[in-house]
């Protein structure tokens, strides 16, 4: 019976080895999208929790926005004021102002008619030597004064019906353009206080609670879209020639069901020693190449970051 241990030992060693040939070790890795606001503020509302699945454009969080909303409203009011001023310059004076000038002009015309008639009468009286030439001079001065007043009011009436000068209108147009830019900037700052999911995915984590102050650019929600999940595995140099970017592979993992097809997206340009994450007694001294492959978004939902996978080249599972 001393020969039996010699038989049992090799059988046990054989049971510990991996009989599958062509199966490579790897793991799943996620590239997280950390959603942040470029504007600082206190967290007013957190619409998601860790583990939620969200759709694209679904609201994630809202920061307090009292100051930004007030600034937006002020900019909108300033734009309305500058636009009204521009329209006023283009229209000329109001109808009431024009009517007042027209009334003054009519009065001046009437005065001119009186002074002209008086001048003509005084000329006749002077010719008949009934009045002195001094009276004629006074009548002539009154007529010339009334005629000048009529010309003045006629010019004022013409100007009142015109729009403002070109340079005034240009300055007003520039004020309107500046007010529009200020409103756009204020609206952008207000919009940044509310952030939505840039893509559908899984909420991996949240970093703040309502009421906490969030610095500008600090992530509030970490999101993992399915298209951002990839497989990383390590290929010995003899097998590297069978791979190229675009090659198909298949991955298996515990509890994943059918093999998960994926497409090679990256092959490391240099070899490295087998990383500690997949160390084994048989592989720790081997030089390998890192390869990354991406599954379809529908298949990626079966994987979790950090999950070990077995990869088969050529897209066929075993």
PDB file of C-alpha atoms in Angstrom:
ATOM      1  CA  UNK A   1       0.000   0.000   0.000  1.00  0.00           C
ATOM      2  CA  UNK A   2       3.000   2.300  -0.012  1.00  0.00           C
ATOM      3  CA  UNK A   3       2.546   2.878  -3.744  1.00  0.00           C
ATOM      4  CA  UNK A   4      -0.855   4.572  -3.411  1.00  0.00           C
ATOM      5  CA  UNK A   5       0.410   8.084  -2.395  1.00  0.00           C
ATOM      6  CA  UNK A   6       2.482   8.131  -5.564  1.00  0.00           C
ATOM      7  CA  UNK A   7      -0.700   7.750  -7.585  1.00  0.00           C
ATOM      8  CA  UNK A   8      -2.830  10.208  -5.614  1.00  0.00           C
ATOM      9  CA  UNK A   9      -0.375  13.125  -5.800  1.00  0.00           C
ATOM     10  CA  UNK A  10      -0.161  13.434  -9.594  1.00  0.00           C
ATOM     11  CA  UNK A  11      -3.923  13.082  -9.845  1.00  0.00           C
ATOM     12  CA  UNK A  12      -4.403  15.967  -7.412  1.00  0.00           C
ATOM     13  CA  UNK A  13      -1.939  18.161  -9.290  1.00  0.00           C
ATOM     14  CA  UNK A  14      -3.696  17.478 -12.545  1.00  0.00           C
ATOM     15  CA  UNK A  15      -6.994  18.537 -11.020  1.00  0.00           C
ATOM     16  CA  UNK A  16      -5.559  21.976 -10.098  1.00  0.00           C
ATOM     17  CA  UNK A  17      -4.368  22.801 -13.590  1.00  0.00           C
ATOM     18  CA  UNK A  18      -6.608  24.528 -16.209  1.00  0.00           C
ATOM     19  CA  UNK A  19      -7.272  22.033 -18.978  1.00  0.00           C
ATOM     20  CA  UNK A  20      -8.701  24.691 -21.340  1.00  0.00           C
ATOM     21  CA  UNK A  21      -6.269  25.807 -23.992  1.00  0.00           C
ATOM     22  CA  UNK A  22      -6.524  29.222 -25.646  1.00  0.00           C
ATOM     23  CA  UNK A  23      -8.463  30.771 -22.751  1.00  0.00           C
ATOM     24  CA  UNK A  24      -7.004  34.087 -21.567  1.00  0.00           C
ATOM     25  CA  UNK A  25      -7.547  35.766 -18.220  1.00  0.00           C
ATOM     26  CA  UNK A  26      -8.910  39.284 -17.947  1.00  0.00           C
ATOM     27  CA  UNK A  27     -11.425  41.508 -16.208  1.00  0.00           C
ATOM     28  CA  UNK A  28     -14.074  44.132 -16.910  1.00  0.00           C
ATOM     29  CA  UNK A  29     -13.302  47.818 -16.409  1.00  0.00           C
ATOM     30  CA  UNK A  30     -15.551  50.869 -16.481  1.00  0.00           C
ATOM     31  CA  UNK A  31     -14.770  54.373 -17.708  1.00  0.00           C
ATOM     32  CA  UNK A  32     -16.915  56.539 -15.463  1.00  0.00           C
ATOM     33  CA  UNK A  33     -18.511  59.845 -16.417  1.00  0.00           C
ATOM     34  CA  UNK A  34     -18.284  62.209 -13.453  1.00  0.00           C
ATOM     35  CA  UNK A  35     -21.033  64.796 -13.841  1.00  0.00           C
ATOM     36  CA  UNK A  36     -20.252  68.227 -12.361  1.00  0.00           C
ATOM     37  CA  UNK A  37     -21.385  71.831 -12.623  1.00  0.00           C
ATOM     38  CA  UNK A  38     -18.891  74.523 -13.689  1.00  0.00           C
ATOM     39  CA  UNK A  39     -20.633  76.881 -11.253  1.00  0.00           C
ATOM     40  CA  UNK A  40     -20.326  76.540  -7.469  1.00  0.00           C
ATOM     41  CA  UNK A  41     -23.345  76.385  -5.183  1.00  0.00           C
ATOM     42  CA  UNK A  42     -25.201  74.487  -2.484  1.00  0.00           C
ATOM     43  CA  UNK A  43     -26.846  71.220  -3.554  1.00  0.00           C
ATOM     44  CA  UNK A  44     -30.590  71.868  -3.608  1.00  0.00           C
ATOM     45  CA  UNK A  45     -31.886  68.577  -5.016  1.00  0.00           C
ATOM     46  CA  UNK A  46     -30.331  65.171  -5.720  1.00  0.00           C
ATOM     47  CA  UNK A  47     -32.625  63.272  -8.084  1.00  0.00           C
ATOM     48  CA  UNK A  48     -30.765  59.918  -8.162  1.00  0.00           C
ATOM     49  CA  UNK A  49     -29.117  57.458  -5.798  1.00  0.00           C
ATOM     50  CA  UNK A  50     -26.378  54.865  -6.159  1.00  0.00           C
ATOM     51  CA  UNK A  51     -27.570  51.935  -8.261  1.00  0.00           C
ATOM     52  CA  UNK A  52     -30.206  53.869 -10.225  1.00  0.00           C
ATOM     53  CA  UNK A  53     -30.413  53.364 -13.965  1.00  0.00           C
ATOM     54  CA  UNK A  54     -31.024  56.626 -15.774  1.00  0.00           C
ATOM     55  CA  UNK A  55     -31.954  57.596 -19.315  1.00  0.00           C
ATOM     56  CA  UNK A  56     -30.133  60.163 -21.402  1.00  0.00           C
ATOM     57  CA  UNK A  57     -31.056  63.740 -20.403  1.00  0.00           C
ATOM     58  CA  UNK A  58     -32.702  62.558 -17.184  1.00  0.00           C
ATOM     59  CA  UNK A  59     -32.204  65.169 -14.396  1.00  0.00           C
ATOM     60  CA  UNK A  60     -29.461  64.264 -11.915  1.00  0.00           C
ATOM     61  CA  UNK A  61     -29.139  67.209  -9.526  1.00  0.00           C
ATOM     62  CA  UNK A  62     -29.943  70.892  -9.044  1.00  0.00           C
ATOM     63  CA  UNK A  63     -27.874  73.536  -7.238  1.00  0.00           C
ATOM     64  CA  UNK A  64     -29.414  76.575  -5.566  1.00  0.00           C
ATOM     65  CA  UNK A  65     -29.965  79.218  -8.225  1.00  0.00           C
ATOM     66  CA  UNK A  66     -31.420  82.325  -6.556  1.00  0.00           C
ATOM     67  CA  UNK A  67     -28.546  84.642  -7.542  1.00  0.00           C
ATOM     68  CA  UNK A  68     -28.292  83.246 -11.077  1.00  0.00           C
ATOM     69  CA  UNK A  69     -32.044  83.572 -11.665  1.00  0.00           C
ATOM     70  CA  UNK A  70     -32.002  87.194 -10.451  1.00  0.00           C
ATOM     71  CA  UNK A  71     -29.040  87.970 -12.725  1.00  0.00           C
ATOM     72  CA  UNK A  72     -30.868  86.404 -15.679  1.00  0.00           C
ATOM     73  CA  UNK A  73     -34.012  88.465 -15.004  1.00  0.00           C
ATOM     74  CA  UNK A  74     -31.957  91.656 -14.682  1.00  0.00           C
ATOM     75  CA  UNK A  75     -30.197  90.954 -17.986  1.00  0.00           C
ATOM     76  CA  UNK A  76     -33.546  90.309 -19.686  1.00  0.00           C
ATOM     77  CA  UNK A  77     -34.911  93.629 -18.407  1.00  0.00           C
ATOM     78  CA  UNK A  78     -31.793  95.468 -19.602  1.00  0.00           C
ATOM     79  CA  UNK A  79     -32.186  93.946 -23.061  1.00  0.00           C
ATOM     80  CA  UNK A  80     -35.822  95.068 -23.231  1.00  0.00           C
ATOM     81  CA  UNK A  81     -34.774  98.617 -22.266  1.00  0.00           C
ATOM     82  CA  UNK A  82     -32.067  98.861 -24.932  1.00  0.00           C
ATOM     83  CA  UNK A  83     -34.363  97.423 -27.608  1.00  0.00           C
ATOM     84  CA  UNK A  84     -37.054  99.992 -26.763  1.00  0.00           C
ATOM     85  CA  UNK A  85     -34.503 102.814 -26.972  1.00  0.00           C
ATOM     86  CA  UNK A  86     -33.365 101.605 -30.395  1.00  0.00           C
ATOM     87  CA  UNK A  87     -36.911 101.420 -31.726  1.00  0.00           C
ATOM     88  CA  UNK A  88     -37.580 104.919 -30.403  1.00  0.00           C
ATOM     89  CA  UNK A  89     -34.553 106.286 -32.269  1.00  0.00           C
ATOM     90  CA  UNK A  90     -35.678 104.658 -35.503  1.00  0.00           C
ATOM     91  CA  UNK A  91     -39.199 106.060 -35.291  1.00  0.00           C
ATOM     92  CA  UNK A  92     -38.365 109.733 -34.653  1.00  0.00           C
ATOM     93  CA  UNK A  93     -40.424 111.861 -32.268  1.00  0.00           C
ATOM     94  CA  UNK A  94     -43.793 110.828 -30.889  1.00  0.00           C
ATOM     95  CA  UNK A  95     -46.963 111.901 -32.761  1.00  0.00           C
ATOM     96  CA  UNK A  96     -47.910 114.223 -29.884  1.00  0.00           C
ATOM     97  CA  UNK A  97     -44.619 116.105 -30.181  1.00  0.00           C
ATOM     98  CA  UNK A  98     -45.012 116.432 -33.941  1.00  0.00           C
ATOM     99  CA  UNK A  99     -48.576 117.724 -33.485  1.00  0.00           C
ATOM    100  CA  UNK A 100     -47.339 120.419 -31.081  1.00  0.00           C
ATOM    101  CA  UNK A 101     -44.742 121.633 -33.603  1.00  0.00           C
ATOM    102  CA  UNK A 102     -47.372 121.630 -36.347  1.00  0.00           C
ATOM    103  CA  UNK A 103     -49.614 123.828 -34.187  1.00  0.00           C
ATOM    104  CA  UNK A 104     -46.766 126.275 -33.548  1.00  0.00           C
ATOM    105  CA  UNK A 105     -46.009 126.341 -37.268  1.00  0.00           C
ATOM    106  CA  UNK A 106     -49.637 127.117 -38.094  1.00  0.00           C
ATOM    107  CA  UNK A 107     -49.633 129.937 -35.551  1.00  0.00           C
ATOM    108  CA  UNK A 108     -46.429 131.356 -37.039  1.00  0.00           C
ATOM    109  CA  UNK A 109     -47.948 131.259 -40.550  1.00  0.00           C
ATOM    110  CA  UNK A 110     -50.955 133.179 -39.256  1.00  0.00           C
ATOM    111  CA  UNK A 111     -48.707 135.745 -37.605  1.00  0.00           C
ATOM    112  CA  UNK A 112     -46.761 136.125 -40.846  1.00  0.00           C
ATOM    113  CA  UNK A 113     -49.961 136.787 -42.750  1.00  0.00           C
ATOM    114  CA  UNK A 114     -50.867 139.567 -40.330  1.00  0.00           C
ATOM    115  CA  UNK A 115     -47.427 141.150 -40.366  1.00  0.00           C
ATOM    116  CA  UNK A 116     -47.254 140.938 -44.188  1.00  0.00           C
ATOM    117  CA  UNK A 117     -50.615 142.685 -44.508  1.00  0.00           C
ATOM    118  CA  UNK A 118     -49.557 145.344 -42.024  1.00  0.00           C
ATOM    119  CA  UNK A 119     -46.303 145.927 -43.939  1.00  0.00           C
ATOM    120  CA  UNK A 120     -48.198 146.403 -47.181  1.00  0.00           C
ATOM    121  CA  UNK A 121     -50.576 148.864 -45.558  1.00  0.00           C
ATOM    122  CA  UNK A 122     -47.756 150.865 -43.984  1.00  0.00           C
ATOM    123  CA  UNK A 123     -46.011 151.045 -47.357  1.00  0.00           C
ATOM    124  CA  UNK A 124     -49.122 152.645 -48.837  1.00  0.00           C
ATOM    125  CA  UNK A 125     -49.452 155.100 -45.963  1.00  0.00           C
ATOM    126  CA  UNK A 126     -45.808 156.136 -46.235  1.00  0.00           C
ATOM    127  CA  UNK A 127     -46.247 156.657 -49.977  1.00  0.00           C
ATOM    128  CA  UNK A 128     -49.179 158.958 -49.215  1.00  0.00           C
ATOM    129  CA  UNK A 129     -47.136 160.656 -46.471  1.00  0.00           C
ATOM    130  CA  UNK A 130     -49.695 159.769 -43.821  1.00  0.00           C
ATOM    131  CA  UNK A 131     -47.092 158.084 -41.520  1.00  0.00           C
ATOM    132  CA  UNK A 132     -43.393 158.459 -40.999  1.00  0.00           C
ATOM    133  CA  UNK A 133     -40.818 156.034 -42.485  1.00  0.00           C
ATOM    134  CA  UNK A 134     -40.059 154.834 -38.947  1.00  0.00           C
ATOM    135  CA  UNK A 135     -43.424 153.104 -38.755  1.00  0.00           C
ATOM    136  CA  UNK A 136     -42.642 151.364 -42.048  1.00  0.00           C
ATOM    137  CA  UNK A 137     -39.331 150.112 -40.667  1.00  0.00           C
ATOM    138  CA  UNK A 138     -41.092 148.617 -37.633  1.00  0.00           C
ATOM    139  CA  UNK A 139     -43.649 146.878 -39.829  1.00  0.00           C
ATOM    140  CA  UNK A 140     -40.876 145.469 -42.026  1.00  0.00           C
ATOM    141  CA  UNK A 141     -38.997 144.153 -39.006  1.00  0.00           C
ATOM    142  CA  UNK A 142     -42.113 142.415 -37.687  1.00  0.00           C
ATOM    143  CA  UNK A 143     -42.745 140.788 -41.064  1.00  0.00           C
ATOM    144  CA  UNK A 144     -39.162 139.503 -41.336  1.00  0.00           C
ATOM    145  CA  UNK A 145     -39.311 138.147 -37.763  1.00  0.00           C
ATOM    146  CA  UNK A 146     -42.535 136.234 -38.448  1.00  0.00           C
ATOM    147  CA  UNK A 147     -41.167 134.865 -41.735  1.00  0.00           C
ATOM    148  CA  UNK A 148     -38.028 133.590 -39.958  1.00  0.00           C
ATOM    149  CA  UNK A 149     -40.192 131.942 -37.290  1.00  0.00           C
ATOM    150  CA  UNK A 150     -42.193 130.123 -39.953  1.00  0.00           C
ATOM    151  CA  UNK A 151     -38.976 128.835 -41.559  1.00  0.00           C
ATOM    152  CA  UNK A 152     -37.609 127.728 -38.177  1.00  0.00           C
ATOM    153  CA  UNK A 153     -40.722 125.741 -37.252  1.00  0.00           C
ATOM    154  CA  UNK A 154     -40.888 124.193 -40.725  1.00  0.00           C
ATOM    155  CA  UNK A 155     -37.323 122.917 -40.258  1.00  0.00           C
ATOM    156  CA  UNK A 156     -38.141 121.598 -36.766  1.00  0.00           C
ATOM    157  CA  UNK A 157     -41.165 119.770 -38.152  1.00  0.00           C
ATOM    158  CA  UNK A 158     -39.073 118.146 -40.866  1.00  0.00           C
ATOM    159  CA  UNK A 159     -36.434 116.998 -38.353  1.00  0.00           C
ATOM    160  CA  UNK A 160     -39.093 115.675 -35.960  1.00  0.00           C
ATOM    161  CA  UNK A 161     -40.393 113.353 -38.656  1.00  0.00           C
ATOM    162  CA  UNK A 162     -36.928 111.882 -39.276  1.00  0.00           C
ATOM    163  CA  UNK A 163     -35.256 109.048 -37.331  1.00  0.00           C
ATOM    164  CA  UNK A 164     -32.168 109.695 -35.208  1.00  0.00           C
ATOM    165  CA  UNK A 165     -28.748 110.172 -36.746  1.00  0.00           C
ATOM    166  CA  UNK A 166     -26.948 107.103 -38.081  1.00  0.00           C
ATOM    167  CA  UNK A 167     -24.250 107.207 -35.409  1.00  0.00           C
ATOM    168  CA  UNK A 168     -26.875 107.326 -32.640  1.00  0.00           C
ATOM    169  CA  UNK A 169     -28.697 104.335 -34.113  1.00  0.00           C
ATOM    170  CA  UNK A 170     -25.404 102.439 -34.485  1.00  0.00           C
ATOM    171  CA  UNK A 171     -24.546 103.067 -30.837  1.00  0.00           C
ATOM    172  CA  UNK A 172     -28.005 101.881 -29.788  1.00  0.00           C
ATOM    173  CA  UNK A 173     -27.643  98.717 -31.897  1.00  0.00           C
ATOM    174  CA  UNK A 174     -24.323  97.964 -30.200  1.00  0.00           C
ATOM    175  CA  UNK A 175     -25.995  98.397 -26.813  1.00  0.00           C
ATOM    176  CA  UNK A 176     -28.665  95.887 -27.831  1.00  0.00           C
ATOM    177  CA  UNK A 177     -26.005  93.388 -28.975  1.00  0.00           C
ATOM    178  CA  UNK A 178     -24.126  93.741 -25.674  1.00  0.00           C
ATOM    179  CA  UNK A 179     -27.358  93.251 -23.728  1.00  0.00           C
ATOM    180  CA  UNK A 180     -28.087  90.061 -25.699  1.00  0.00           C
ATOM    181  CA  UNK A 181     -24.633  88.692 -24.870  1.00  0.00           C
ATOM    182  CA  UNK A 182     -25.120  89.519 -21.187  1.00  0.00           C
ATOM    183  CA  UNK A 183     -28.479  87.736 -21.201  1.00  0.00           C
ATOM    184  CA  UNK A 184     -26.986  84.666 -22.908  1.00  0.00           C
ATOM    185  CA  UNK A 185     -24.199  84.508 -20.321  1.00  0.00           C
ATOM    186  CA  UNK A 186     -26.651  84.880 -17.431  1.00  0.00           C
ATOM    187  CA  UNK A 187     -28.909  82.185 -18.906  1.00  0.00           C
ATOM    188  CA  UNK A 188     -25.929  79.837 -19.348  1.00  0.00           C
ATOM    189  CA  UNK A 189     -24.930  80.227 -15.694  1.00  0.00           C
ATOM    190  CA  UNK A 190     -28.503  79.526 -14.635  1.00  0.00           C
ATOM    191  CA  UNK A 191     -28.689  76.438 -16.862  1.00  0.00           C
ATOM    192  CA  UNK A 192     -25.444  75.068 -15.382  1.00  0.00           C
ATOM    193  CA  UNK A 193     -27.101  74.890 -11.961  1.00  0.00           C
ATOM    194  CA  UNK A 194     -29.153  71.937 -13.277  1.00  0.00           C
ATOM    195  CA  UNK A 195     -27.320  68.896 -14.650  1.00  0.00           C
ATOM    196  CA  UNK A 196     -28.759  65.924 -16.543  1.00  0.00           C
ATOM    197  CA  UNK A 197     -27.333  62.572 -17.605  1.00  0.00           C
ATOM    198  CA  UNK A 198     -25.229  62.960 -20.789  1.00  0.00           C
ATOM    199  CA  UNK A 199     -26.048  59.341 -21.668  1.00  0.00           C
ATOM    200  CA  UNK A 200     -28.074  56.427 -20.368  1.00  0.00           C
ATOM    201  CA  UNK A 201     -26.287  54.386 -17.741  1.00  0.00           C
ATOM    202  CA  UNK A 202     -25.907  53.192 -14.163  1.00  0.00           C
ATOM    203  CA  UNK A 203     -25.365  55.604 -11.273  1.00  0.00           C
ATOM    204  CA  UNK A 204     -22.172  54.231  -9.734  1.00  0.00           C
ATOM    205  CA  UNK A 205     -21.992  56.710  -6.844  1.00  0.00           C
ATOM    206  CA  UNK A 206     -23.050  60.117  -5.524  1.00  0.00           C
ATOM    207  CA  UNK A 207     -20.608  62.316  -3.618  1.00  0.00           C
ATOM    208  CA  UNK A 208     -22.732  65.015  -1.929  1.00  0.00           C
ATOM    209  CA  UNK A 209     -26.005  65.317  -0.036  1.00  0.00           C
ATOM    210  CA  UNK A 210     -28.574  68.161  -0.286  1.00  0.00           C
ATOM    211  CA  UNK A 211     -27.462  71.258   1.587  1.00  0.00           C
ATOM    212  CA  UNK A 212     -23.734  70.676   1.102  1.00  0.00           C
ATOM    213  CA  UNK A 213     -21.614  73.266  -0.694  1.00  0.00           C
ATOM    214  CA  UNK A 214     -20.183  72.039  -3.987  1.00  0.00           C
ATOM    215  CA  UNK A 215     -17.121  73.761  -5.486  1.00  0.00           C
ATOM    216  CA  UNK A 216     -17.128  74.564  -9.184  1.00  0.00           C
ATOM    217  CA  UNK A 217     -16.172  71.502 -11.216  1.00  0.00           C
ATOM    218  CA  UNK A 218     -16.539  69.023  -8.335  1.00  0.00           C
ATOM    219  CA  UNK A 219     -18.269  65.777  -9.447  1.00  0.00           C
ATOM    220  CA  UNK A 220     -21.648  65.156  -7.839  1.00  0.00           C
ATOM    221  CA  UNK A 221     -22.683  61.962  -9.641  1.00  0.00           C
ATOM    222  CA  UNK A 222     -20.563  59.183 -11.147  1.00  0.00           C
ATOM    223  CA  UNK A 223     -22.257  57.533 -14.110  1.00  0.00           C
ATOM    224  CA  UNK A 224     -21.301  54.406 -16.062  1.00  0.00           C
ATOM    225  CA  UNK A 225     -22.840  54.254 -19.555  1.00  0.00           C
ATOM    226  CA  UNK A 226     -22.846  50.675 -20.901  1.00  0.00           C
ATOM    227  CA  UNK A 227     -20.766  51.709 -23.907  1.00  0.00           C
ATOM    228  CA  UNK A 228     -18.030  52.808 -21.488  1.00  0.00           C
ATOM    229  CA  UNK A 229     -17.498  49.286 -20.149  1.00  0.00           C
ATOM    230  CA  UNK A 230     -14.597  47.374 -21.683  1.00  0.00           C
ATOM    231  CA  UNK A 231     -12.736  44.105 -21.264  1.00  0.00           C
ATOM    232  CA  UNK A 232      -9.018  44.054 -20.487  1.00  0.00           C
ATOM    233  CA  UNK A 233      -7.081  40.825 -20.973  1.00  0.00           C
ATOM    234  CA  UNK A 234      -3.497  39.787 -21.541  1.00  0.00           C
ATOM    235  CA  UNK A 235      -2.208  37.899 -24.552  1.00  0.00           C
ATOM    236  CA  UNK A 236       1.122  36.006 -24.713  1.00  0.00           C
ATOM    237  CA  UNK A 237       3.338  37.044 -27.595  1.00  0.00           C
ATOM    238  CA  UNK A 238       2.875  33.779 -29.576  1.00  0.00           C
ATOM    239  CA  UNK A 239      -0.880  34.449 -29.780  1.00  0.00           C
ATOM    240  CA  UNK A 240      -0.627  38.175 -30.505  1.00  0.00           C
ATOM    241  CA  UNK A 241      -0.411  37.671 -34.261  1.00  0.00           C
ATOM    242  CA  UNK A 242      -3.964  36.350 -34.290  1.00  0.00           C
ATOM    243  CA  UNK A 243      -5.296  39.692 -33.045  1.00  0.00           C
ATOM    244  CA  UNK A 244      -5.779  43.111 -34.607  1.00  0.00           C
ATOM    245  CA  UNK A 245      -7.936  46.096 -33.817  1.00  0.00           C
ATOM    246  CA  UNK A 246     -11.390  45.075 -34.989  1.00  0.00           C
ATOM    247  CA  UNK A 247     -10.901  41.367 -34.238  1.00  0.00           C
ATOM    248  CA  UNK A 248     -13.719  39.545 -32.498  1.00  0.00           C
ATOM    249  CA  UNK A 249     -13.378  37.765 -29.165  1.00  0.00           C
ATOM    250  CA  UNK A 250     -15.767  36.084 -26.749  1.00  0.00           C
ATOM    251  CA  UNK A 251     -15.793  36.437 -22.970  1.00  0.00           C
ATOM    252  CA  UNK A 252     -17.293  34.296 -20.246  1.00  0.00           C
ATOM    253  CA  UNK A 253     -17.872  35.171 -16.622  1.00  0.00           C
ATOM    254  CA  UNK A 254     -19.561  33.513 -13.682  1.00  0.00           C
ATOM    255  CA  UNK A 255     -23.313  33.935 -13.927  1.00  0.00           C
ATOM    256  CA  UNK A 256     -23.183  35.771 -17.265  1.00  0.00           C
ATOM    257  CA  UNK A 257     -24.914  33.058 -19.299  1.00  0.00           C
ATOM    258  CA  UNK A 258     -23.988  32.864 -22.970  1.00  0.00           C
ATOM    259  CA  UNK A 259     -20.567  34.099 -24.132  1.00  0.00           C
ATOM    260  CA  UNK A 260     -20.342  37.863 -24.533  1.00  0.00           C
ATOM    261  CA  UNK A 261     -18.999  38.930 -27.951  1.00  0.00           C
ATOM    262  CA  UNK A 262     -16.697  41.944 -28.075  1.00  0.00           C
ATOM    263  CA  UNK A 263     -14.497  43.786 -30.565  1.00  0.00           C
ATOM    264  CA  UNK A 264     -10.810  44.507 -29.966  1.00  0.00           C
ATOM    265  CA  UNK A 265     -10.315  48.281 -29.682  1.00  0.00           C
ATOM    266  CA  UNK A 266      -6.724  48.549 -28.413  1.00  0.00           C
ATOM    267  CA  UNK A 267      -3.517  46.491 -28.360  1.00  0.00           C
ATOM    268  CA  UNK A 268      -0.614  47.686 -26.227  1.00  0.00           C
ATOM    269  CA  UNK A 269       2.508  48.517 -28.267  1.00  0.00           C
ATOM    270  CA  UNK A 270       4.874  47.044 -25.646  1.00  0.00           C
ATOM    271  CA  UNK A 271       4.964  43.831 -23.661  1.00  0.00           C
ATOM    272  CA  UNK A 272       4.734  43.712 -19.866  1.00  0.00           C
ATOM    273  CA  UNK A 273       4.930  41.095 -17.158  1.00  0.00           C
ATOM    274  CA  UNK A 274       1.663  39.514 -16.158  1.00  0.00           C
ATOM    275  CA  UNK A 275       0.018  42.058 -13.803  1.00  0.00           C
ATOM    276  CA  UNK A 276      -0.679  41.117 -10.175  1.00  0.00           C
ATOM    277  CA  UNK A 277      -4.431  41.101 -10.731  1.00  0.00           C
ATOM    278  CA  UNK A 278      -4.120  37.830 -12.688  1.00  0.00           C
ATOM    279  CA  UNK A 279      -1.003  36.360 -11.077  1.00  0.00           C
ATOM    280  CA  UNK A 280      -0.865  32.606 -10.993  1.00  0.00           C
ATOM    281  CA  UNK A 281       1.966  30.195 -10.426  1.00  0.00           C
ATOM    282  CA  UNK A 282       1.990  29.325 -14.104  1.00  0.00           C
ATOM    283  CA  UNK A 283       1.757  32.834 -15.613  1.00  0.00           C
ATOM    284  CA  UNK A 284       3.559  35.231 -13.280  1.00  0.00           C
ATOM    285  CA  UNK A 285       6.849  35.088 -15.208  1.00  0.00           C
ATOM    286  CA  UNK A 286       5.334  35.457 -18.688  1.00  0.00           C
ATOM    287  CA  UNK A 287       5.557  38.525 -20.892  1.00  0.00           C
ATOM    288  CA  UNK A 288       2.145  39.487 -22.234  1.00  0.00           C
ATOM    289  CA  UNK A 289       0.447  42.291 -24.173  1.00  0.00           C
ATOM    290  CA  UNK A 290      -2.515  44.221 -22.811  1.00  0.00           C
ATOM    291  CA  UNK A 291      -5.546  44.099 -25.102  1.00  0.00           C
ATOM    292  CA  UNK A 292      -8.838  45.946 -24.701  1.00  0.00           C
ATOM    293  CA  UNK A 293     -12.135  44.942 -26.287  1.00  0.00           C
ATOM    294  CA  UNK A 294     -15.559  46.527 -26.125  1.00  0.00           C
ATOM    295  CA  UNK A 295     -18.825  44.592 -26.058  1.00  0.00           C
ATOM    296  CA  UNK A 296     -22.070  45.943 -27.459  1.00  0.00           C
ATOM    297  CA  UNK A 297     -24.012  48.162 -25.062  1.00  0.00           C
ATOM    298  CA  UNK A 298     -26.756  45.540 -24.697  1.00  0.00           C
ATOM    299  CA  UNK A 299     -24.210  42.879 -23.675  1.00  0.00           C
ATOM    300  CA  UNK A 300     -22.237  45.230 -21.424  1.00  0.00           C
ATOM    301  CA  UNK A 301     -25.109  45.328 -18.925  1.00  0.00           C
ATOM    302  CA  UNK A 302     -24.225  41.718 -17.993  1.00  0.00           C
ATOM    303  CA  UNK A 303     -20.790  42.783 -16.796  1.00  0.00           C
ATOM    304  CA  UNK A 304     -19.575  44.644 -13.718  1.00  0.00           C
ATOM    305  CA  UNK A 305     -16.312  46.585 -13.302  1.00  0.00           C
ATOM    306  CA  UNK A 306     -13.640  44.413 -11.724  1.00  0.00           C
ATOM    307  CA  UNK A 307     -15.384  41.172 -12.644  1.00  0.00           C
ATOM    308  CA  UNK A 308     -12.960  38.423 -13.825  1.00  0.00           C
ATOM    309  CA  UNK A 309     -13.560  37.081 -17.326  1.00  0.00           C
ATOM    310  CA  UNK A 310     -12.200  34.271 -19.477  1.00  0.00           C
ATOM    311  CA  UNK A 311     -11.529  35.375 -23.050  1.00  0.00           C
ATOM    312  CA  UNK A 312     -11.489  33.178 -26.125  1.00  0.00           C
ATOM    313  CA  UNK A 313     -10.006  34.540 -29.332  1.00  0.00           C
ATOM    314  CA  UNK A 314     -11.999  34.404 -32.524  1.00  0.00           C
ATOM    315  CA  UNK A 315     -15.398  35.101 -30.965  1.00  0.00           C
ATOM    316  CA  UNK A 316     -16.216  31.489 -30.068  1.00  0.00           C
ATOM    317  CA  UNK A 317     -16.907  30.535 -26.489  1.00  0.00           C
ATOM    318  CA  UNK A 318     -15.973  27.208 -24.967  1.00  0.00           C
TER     319      UNK A 318
END
